[in-house]
């Protein structure tokens, strides 16, 4: 009974985090942006924000009104943008403004800054103004200068949407469709986007993590967010539990899920955010090394595992969801760097940590299923996978039974 009481809330927590950024969205083409705001009550959103000092309330109010006016402005001029950095983290954590934030962060594609430069020439508002850095086309903030006489006291963002009175602002950061740090482009490379990280180094991610943009509610304001849609499916003992009883096996000690190994950087991004006071994500620093026997433990970082790529852990009980990798190629026979098309097979560890390849259509398309009444994603052919990994008997027969108050092998 205790397994149910502990593991099921942890699984529910993982599902909540995976869904956190893309649930309750509507998907739209990012070429034609139309948002109908309707009656949005910023004051209602402000009532839910905690304050610590007497200045917090006025600052929070000014930030949300600045963001709202930006969204109106962007809709009017068909400007493609999406929330970024601390604003995105705050959305992940609370779906709202962080109570201590001093500004709002947005991305636009760097080449779209020319449109902002044209719009900044117009006096479109008596309250707000748009300041575009005169050297926005120079890649790398260290190469840019300040233009204090023009009110440009920034170099890293390409532009700012500013309240003329209190100077509360929305920072508009560039996103590039190439990596400025690379001297040559690789052939057959997946389309990437590149941004500054927190240390102003270049950080790249697949375009499919961002586009198509998704509409979301941020403190009651409709804004655009990156797609950021990590896919997972239940596996190993958890999948056996689903096939046998549509729920947790009573003797299970953890929950097992799988993600494509290439999606692990999304978990890294989440692990760097304080997603929950109750749960944390630990990612194996050497997750990109395919063979787990070549990985090391990083106990000082709380990583006491090598085979899963990551773990979703309850901070107090240390109960966990293991997140294992799946590969588009078989590490025994293929080199990922020369794979030019999607493989017909997926490859995972078997029970003895040997490579097991099976048809891709046993997993995709993923389907929604209910595991102990928790909505999760399942592979399309769960019975075939269980039979392949555990044997045909595992579809209906448990390998463990309770004898005299102990779980023993059911032979």
Coordinates of C-alpha atoms in Angstrom, one line a residue:
X1 CA 0.0 0.0 0.0
X2 CA 2.9 2.4 0.8
X3 CA 4.2 2.0 -2.8
X4 CA 0.9 3.3 -4.1
X5 CA 0.9 6.2 -1.6
X6 CA 4.4 7.3 -2.5
X7 CA 5.1 6.3 -6.2
X8 CA 1.8 7.4 -7.7
X9 CA 2.1 11.0 -6.5
X10 CA 5.6 11.1 -7.9
X11 CA 4.4 9.8 -11.3
X12 CA 1.6 12.4 -11.2
X13 CA 4.3 15.1 -10.5
X14 CA 6.3 14.0 -13.5
X15 CA 3.3 14.1 -15.8
X16 CA 2.5 17.6 -14.4
X17 CA 6.0 18.9 -15.2
X18 CA 6.0 17.3 -18.7
X19 CA 2.7 19.0 -19.4
X20 CA 3.4 22.2 -17.6
X21 CA 4.4 24.2 -20.6
X22 CA 2.2 22.8 -23.3
X23 CA -1.1 22.0 -21.6
X24 CA -4.0 24.4 -22.0
X25 CA -2.5 25.8 -25.2
X26 CA -3.8 26.4 -28.6
X27 CA -1.4 25.7 -31.5
X28 CA -1.2 28.4 -34.2
X29 CA 0.8 29.0 -37.3
X30 CA 3.5 31.5 -36.4
X31 CA 3.3 33.3 -39.7
X32 CA -0.2 34.9 -39.0
X33 CA -0.5 35.9 -35.4
X34 CA -3.9 36.9 -34.0
X35 CA -4.7 37.0 -30.3
X36 CA -8.0 38.0 -29.0
X37 CA -7.4 39.2 -25.5
X38 CA -11.0 39.8 -24.4
X39 CA -11.5 41.1 -20.9
X40 CA -8.2 40.5 -19.1
X41 CA -8.0 41.6 -15.5
X42 CA -4.5 42.3 -14.5
X43 CA -5.7 43.4 -11.1
X44 CA -7.0 39.9 -10.5
X45 CA -3.6 38.5 -11.4
X46 CA -1.9 40.9 -9.1
X47 CA -4.0 39.8 -6.1
X48 CA -2.4 36.3 -6.5
X49 CA 1.2 37.7 -6.5
X50 CA 3.0 37.9 -3.1
X51 CA 4.8 41.1 -2.1
X52 CA 7.8 41.5 0.1
X53 CA 8.4 45.3 0.0
X54 CA 6.1 48.3 -0.5
X55 CA 7.6 48.8 -4.0
X56 CA 6.7 45.3 -5.2
X57 CA 3.0 45.9 -6.0
X58 CA 3.5 49.0 -8.1
X59 CA 6.4 47.4 -10.0
X60 CA 4.4 44.2 -10.6
X61 CA 1.5 46.2 -11.9
X62 CA 3.7 48.3 -14.2
X63 CA 5.4 45.2 -15.6
X64 CA 2.1 43.4 -16.4
X65 CA 0.6 46.5 -18.0
X66 CA 3.8 46.9 -20.1
X67 CA 3.6 43.3 -21.2
X68 CA -0.1 43.7 -22.1
X69 CA 0.6 46.8 -24.2
X70 CA 3.4 45.0 -25.9
X71 CA 1.1 42.1 -26.9
X72 CA -1.4 44.6 -28.3
X73 CA 1.4 46.3 -30.2
X74 CA 2.8 43.0 -31.5
X75 CA -0.6 41.8 -32.6
X76 CA -1.3 45.1 -34.5
X77 CA 2.0 44.8 -36.4
X78 CA 2.2 41.0 -36.7
X79 CA 5.4 40.7 -34.7
X80 CA 6.5 37.2 -34.0
X81 CA 7.8 36.9 -30.4
X82 CA 7.8 34.4 -27.5
X83 CA 8.6 34.6 -23.8
X84 CA 12.2 33.9 -22.7
X85 CA 14.7 33.5 -19.8
X86 CA 13.3 34.4 -16.4
X87 CA 9.9 35.1 -17.8
X88 CA 9.7 31.6 -19.3
X89 CA 11.0 30.1 -16.0
X90 CA 8.3 32.0 -14.1
X91 CA 5.7 30.7 -16.5
X92 CA 6.9 27.1 -16.0
X93 CA 6.8 27.6 -12.2
X94 CA 3.6 29.7 -11.7
X95 CA 2.0 30.5 -15.1
X96 CA 2.5 34.1 -13.9
X97 CA 5.0 36.9 -13.2
X98 CA 7.7 36.1 -10.7
X99 CA 7.0 38.4 -7.7
X100 CA 10.6 39.7 -7.6
X101 CA 11.2 40.1 -11.4
X102 CA 12.4 43.5 -12.5
X103 CA 11.6 43.2 -16.2
X104 CA 10.0 40.9 -18.9
X105 CA 12.1 38.9 -21.3
X106 CA 11.1 38.1 -24.9
X107 CA 12.7 36.6 -28.0
X108 CA 12.3 37.6 -31.6
X109 CA 14.2 36.3 -34.6
X110 CA 17.2 38.6 -35.0
X111 CA 16.4 39.4 -38.6
X112 CA 12.9 40.7 -37.5
X113 CA 14.6 43.5 -35.5
X114 CA 14.6 45.6 -38.7
X115 CA 10.8 45.7 -38.4
X116 CA 11.1 47.0 -34.9
X117 CA 13.6 49.6 -36.0
X118 CA 11.1 51.0 -38.5
X119 CA 8.3 51.0 -35.9
X120 CA 10.4 52.8 -33.3
X121 CA 10.4 55.9 -35.5
X122 CA 6.7 56.4 -34.9
X123 CA 5.2 58.0 -31.9
X124 CA 2.7 55.2 -31.4
X125 CA 2.0 55.9 -27.7
X126 CA 2.3 58.7 -25.2
X127 CA 3.1 56.2 -22.4
X128 CA 5.4 53.6 -24.1
X129 CA 8.3 53.9 -26.5
X130 CA 10.3 51.3 -28.4
X131 CA 14.1 51.7 -28.3
X132 CA 16.1 49.6 -30.8
X133 CA 19.9 49.3 -30.5
X134 CA 21.5 51.1 -33.5
X135 CA 24.0 48.2 -33.8
X136 CA 21.4 45.4 -33.5
X137 CA 22.7 43.8 -36.7
X138 CA 26.2 43.2 -35.0
X139 CA 26.3 39.6 -33.6
X140 CA 27.7 39.5 -30.1
X141 CA 27.1 42.1 -27.4
X142 CA 30.8 42.7 -26.7
X143 CA 31.1 44.3 -30.1
X144 CA 28.3 46.8 -29.5
X145 CA 28.4 50.3 -27.9
X146 CA 26.1 52.3 -25.6
X147 CA 24.3 55.3 -27.1
X148 CA 23.3 57.1 -23.9
X149 CA 22.3 60.3 -25.8
X150 CA 19.7 58.3 -27.6
X151 CA 18.4 56.6 -24.4
X152 CA 20.2 53.3 -25.3
X153 CA 21.7 52.1 -22.0
X154 CA 21.9 48.4 -23.1
X155 CA 23.9 46.3 -25.5
X156 CA 22.7 42.7 -25.2
X157 CA 19.0 42.9 -26.0
X158 CA 18.3 44.1 -29.5
X159 CA 15.4 46.3 -28.3
X160 CA 13.4 47.5 -25.3
X161 CA 9.7 48.3 -25.0
X162 CA 9.8 51.0 -22.3
X163 CA 7.3 52.9 -20.0
X164 CA 8.4 56.5 -20.5
X165 CA 7.6 57.5 -16.9
X166 CA 9.0 54.8 -14.7
X167 CA 11.3 53.1 -17.2
X168 CA 9.8 49.7 -16.5
X169 CA 10.6 47.7 -19.7
X170 CA 10.3 44.6 -21.8
X171 CA 13.7 43.3 -23.0
X172 CA 13.6 41.9 -26.6
X173 CA 16.4 39.5 -27.2
X174 CA 17.7 38.1 -30.5
X175 CA 17.3 34.5 -31.6
X176 CA 19.5 33.3 -34.5
X177 CA 18.8 30.6 -37.0
X178 CA 22.5 29.7 -37.1
X179 CA 25.2 29.3 -34.5
X180 CA 27.5 32.4 -34.5
X181 CA 30.3 30.5 -32.8
X182 CA 30.6 28.0 -35.7
X183 CA 32.9 28.7 -38.6
X184 CA 31.2 26.4 -41.1
X185 CA 27.8 24.8 -41.4
X186 CA 27.5 21.0 -41.1
X187 CA 25.6 19.1 -43.9
X188 CA 22.4 17.4 -43.1
X189 CA 22.2 19.1 -39.7
X190 CA 18.9 19.4 -37.9
X191 CA 17.7 23.1 -38.1
X192 CA 18.8 24.9 -34.9
X193 CA 18.1 28.1 -33.1
X194 CA 20.8 29.9 -31.1
X195 CA 20.5 32.3 -28.2
X196 CA 22.6 33.8 -25.4
X197 CA 22.8 31.7 -22.2
X198 CA 23.1 33.4 -18.8
X199 CA 26.8 34.0 -19.3
X200 CA 26.3 35.4 -22.8
X201 CA 27.8 32.3 -24.4
X202 CA 26.0 30.8 -27.4
X203 CA 23.5 28.0 -26.7
X204 CA 21.7 26.1 -29.5
X205 CA 18.6 24.0 -29.5
X206 CA 16.5 22.3 -32.3
X207 CA 14.0 24.6 -34.0
X208 CA 11.3 22.0 -33.3
X209 CA 11.5 22.8 -29.6
X210 CA 10.4 26.3 -30.3
X211 CA 8.2 26.2 -33.4
X212 CA 5.3 26.2 -33.9
X213 CA 4.8 28.7 -31.2
X214 CA 2.1 28.1 -28.6
X215 CA -0.4 30.5 -27.1
X216 CA -0.4 30.5 -23.3
X217 CA -1.8 32.6 -20.4
X218 CA 0.8 34.5 -18.4
X219 CA -0.8 36.3 -15.4
X220 CA -4.0 36.3 -17.4
X221 CA -2.3 37.8 -20.5
X222 CA -2.2 35.8 -23.7
X223 CA 1.3 35.6 -24.9
X224 CA 3.4 33.3 -27.1
X225 CA 5.7 30.6 -25.8
X226 CA 8.1 28.1 -27.4
X227 CA 6.5 24.7 -28.0
X228 CA 8.9 22.8 -25.7
X229 CA 7.1 19.5 -25.8
X230 CA 9.2 16.6 -24.4
X231 CA 7.6 13.2 -25.2
X232 CA 7.9 10.2 -23.0
X233 CA 6.2 6.9 -22.6
X234 CA 6.0 4.3 -19.8
X235 CA 8.3 1.3 -20.0
X236 CA 9.8 -1.8 -18.2
X237 CA 8.1 -2.7 -14.9
X238 CA 5.7 0.3 -15.2
X239 CA 4.6 -0.9 -18.7
X240 CA 4.2 -4.5 -17.3
X241 CA 1.9 -3.0 -14.6
X242 CA -0.2 -1.3 -17.2
X243 CA -0.5 -4.4 -19.3
X244 CA -1.4 -6.7 -16.4
X245 CA -3.5 -4.5 -14.2
X246 CA -3.7 -1.0 -15.8
X247 CA -1.7 0.4 -12.8
X248 CA 1.2 0.1 -10.5
X249 CA 2.6 -3.3 -9.6
X250 CA 2.1 -3.6 -5.9
X251 CA 5.8 -4.5 -5.3
X252 CA 7.4 -1.9 -7.6
X253 CA 10.0 0.4 -6.1
X254 CA 10.1 3.0 -8.8
X255 CA 8.4 4.2 -12.0
X256 CA 10.1 3.8 -15.4
X257 CA 9.6 6.0 -18.5
X258 CA 11.5 6.5 -21.7
X259 CA 12.4 9.6 -23.7
X260 CA 14.3 9.9 -27.0
X261 CA 17.9 10.5 -25.9
X262 CA 18.1 13.6 -28.1
X263 CA 15.4 15.2 -25.9
X264 CA 17.6 15.0 -22.8
X265 CA 18.7 18.7 -23.1
X266 CA 15.1 19.7 -22.5
X267 CA 15.4 18.0 -19.2
X268 CA 18.6 19.8 -18.5
X269 CA 16.8 23.1 -19.1
X270 CA 14.0 22.1 -16.7
X271 CA 16.5 20.9 -14.1
X272 CA 18.1 24.3 -14.0
X273 CA 14.8 25.8 -13.0
X274 CA 13.3 25.4 -9.6
X275 CA 10.3 23.6 -10.9
X276 CA 8.9 22.5 -7.5
X277 CA 9.6 22.7 -3.8
X278 CA 8.8 18.9 -3.6
X279 CA 10.5 17.5 -6.7
X280 CA 13.8 17.9 -8.6
X281 CA 15.2 16.6 -11.9
X282 CA 18.7 15.1 -11.9
X283 CA 20.3 14.6 -15.3
X284 CA 23.4 12.3 -15.7
X285 CA 26.1 14.8 -16.8
X286 CA 27.4 12.1 -19.3
X287 CA 24.0 11.3 -20.7
X288 CA 25.4 11.8 -24.2
X289 CA 27.7 8.8 -23.8
X290 CA 25.7 5.9 -25.2
X291 CA 27.2 3.0 -23.3
X292 CA 26.3 3.3 -19.6
X293 CA 29.5 1.4 -18.6
X294 CA 31.6 4.3 -19.9
X295 CA 29.8 6.8 -17.6
X296 CA 30.8 7.9 -14.1
X297 CA 28.9 8.6 -10.9
X298 CA 28.7 12.2 -9.8
X299 CA 27.7 11.7 -6.2
X300 CA 28.6 15.2 -5.1
X301 CA 25.9 16.4 -7.5
X302 CA 23.4 13.9 -6.2
X303 CA 23.8 11.7 -9.3
X304 CA 24.2 8.2 -8.0
X305 CA 23.1 6.5 -11.2
X306 CA 24.6 5.8 -14.6
X307 CA 22.0 3.9 -16.7
X308 CA 19.0 6.2 -16.7
X309 CA 19.7 9.5 -18.4
X310 CA 17.8 11.3 -15.7
X311 CA 15.7 10.9 -12.6
X312 CA 12.6 12.8 -11.3
X313 CA 13.0 12.7 -7.5
X314 CA 10.9 13.5 -4.5
X315 CA 13.2 15.7 -2.4
X316 CA 12.1 14.2 0.9
X317 CA 11.4 10.5 0.3
X318 CA 13.9 10.1 -2.6
X319 CA 11.3 8.0 -4.4
X320 CA 11.8 8.5 -8.1
X321 CA 10.8 8.1 -11.7
X322 CA 13.7 6.7 -13.8
X323 CA 14.0 8.3 -17.3
X324 CA 15.7 5.9 -19.7
X325 CA 17.0 6.8 -23.2
X326 CA 15.7 5.4 -26.6
X327 CA 17.9 5.8 -29.7
X328 CA 17.1 6.2 -33.4
X329 CA 20.1 3.9 -34.2
X330 CA 21.6 0.7 -32.8
X331 CA 24.9 1.6 -31.1
X332 CA 26.3 -1.8 -32.1
X333 CA 25.9 -1.3 -35.8
X334 CA 25.4 2.4 -36.6
X335 CA 27.0 5.7 -36.0
X336 CA 24.6 8.5 -35.2
X337 CA 26.6 11.1 -37.1
X338 CA 26.0 9.3 -40.4
X339 CA 22.3 8.7 -39.9
X340 CA 20.6 10.9 -42.5
X341 CA 17.0 9.7 -42.0
X342 CA 14.8 8.5 -39.3
X343 CA 15.4 4.8 -38.5
X344 CA 12.6 2.2 -38.9
X345 CA 13.6 0.9 -35.4
X346 CA 14.2 2.2 -31.9
X347 CA 16.9 0.8 -29.6
X348 CA 16.7 0.6 -25.8
X349 CA 18.4 -1.3 -23.0
X350 CA 17.0 -4.7 -22.2
X351 CA 16.9 -6.1 -18.7
X352 CA 20.6 -6.9 -18.8
X353 CA 21.6 -3.6 -20.3
X354 CA 22.2 -5.1 -23.7
X355 CA 20.9 -3.3 -26.8
X356 CA 17.4 -4.3 -27.9
X357 CA 16.0 -3.0 -31.3
X358 CA 12.4 -3.2 -32.2
X359 CA 10.0 -1.7 -34.8
X360 CA 9.4 2.0 -34.4
X361 CA 5.7 1.5 -34.9
X362 CA 5.5 -0.5 -31.7
X363 CA 6.0 2.9 -29.9
X364 CA 4.7 5.5 -32.3
X365 CA 2.2 7.0 -32.5
X366 CA 2.1 7.3 -28.7
X367 CA -1.4 6.9 -27.2
X368 CA -3.0 8.3 -24.1
X369 CA -3.7 5.7 -21.4
X370 CA -4.7 5.6 -17.7
X371 CA -2.2 4.1 -15.3
X372 CA -3.7 3.9 -11.8
X373 CA -6.1 6.6 -12.9
X374 CA -3.2 8.9 -13.9
X375 CA -3.3 10.1 -17.5
X376 CA 0.1 9.1 -19.1
X377 CA 1.5 8.3 -22.6
X378 CA 1.9 4.6 -23.6
X379 CA 3.5 3.0 -26.6
X380 CA 1.2 2.0 -29.4
X381 CA 1.8 -1.8 -28.9
X382 CA 2.4 -2.3 -25.2
X383 CA 1.7 -6.0 -25.2
X384 CA 4.3 -6.7 -27.9
X385 CA 6.9 -4.7 -26.0
X386 CA 6.2 -6.5 -22.7
X387 CA 6.4 -9.9 -24.5
X388 CA 9.7 -9.0 -26.2
X389 CA 11.4 -7.7 -23.0
X390 CA 10.0 -10.0 -20.4
X391 CA 8.5 -13.0 -22.3
X392 CA 4.9 -13.9 -23.3
X393 CA 3.9 -14.9 -19.8
X394 CA 4.5 -11.4 -18.5
X395 CA 1.4 -10.2 -20.3
X396 CA -0.8 -12.0 -17.8
X397 CA 1.4 -13.4 -15.0
X398 CA 3.3 -11.5 -12.3
X399 CA 6.8 -12.7 -11.6
X400 CA 6.4 -11.7 -7.9
X401 CA 4.0 -12.8 -5.2
X402 CA 3.4 -12.1 -1.5
X403 CA 4.3 -14.9 0.9
X404 CA 4.1 -14.4 4.7
X405 CA 4.4 -10.7 4.4
X406 CA 7.3 -10.7 1.9
X407 CA 7.5 -10.2 -1.8
X408 CA 9.2 -13.3 -3.4
X409 CA 9.8 -14.6 -6.9
X410 CA 6.8 -16.3 -8.4
X411 CA 8.4 -19.3 -10.1

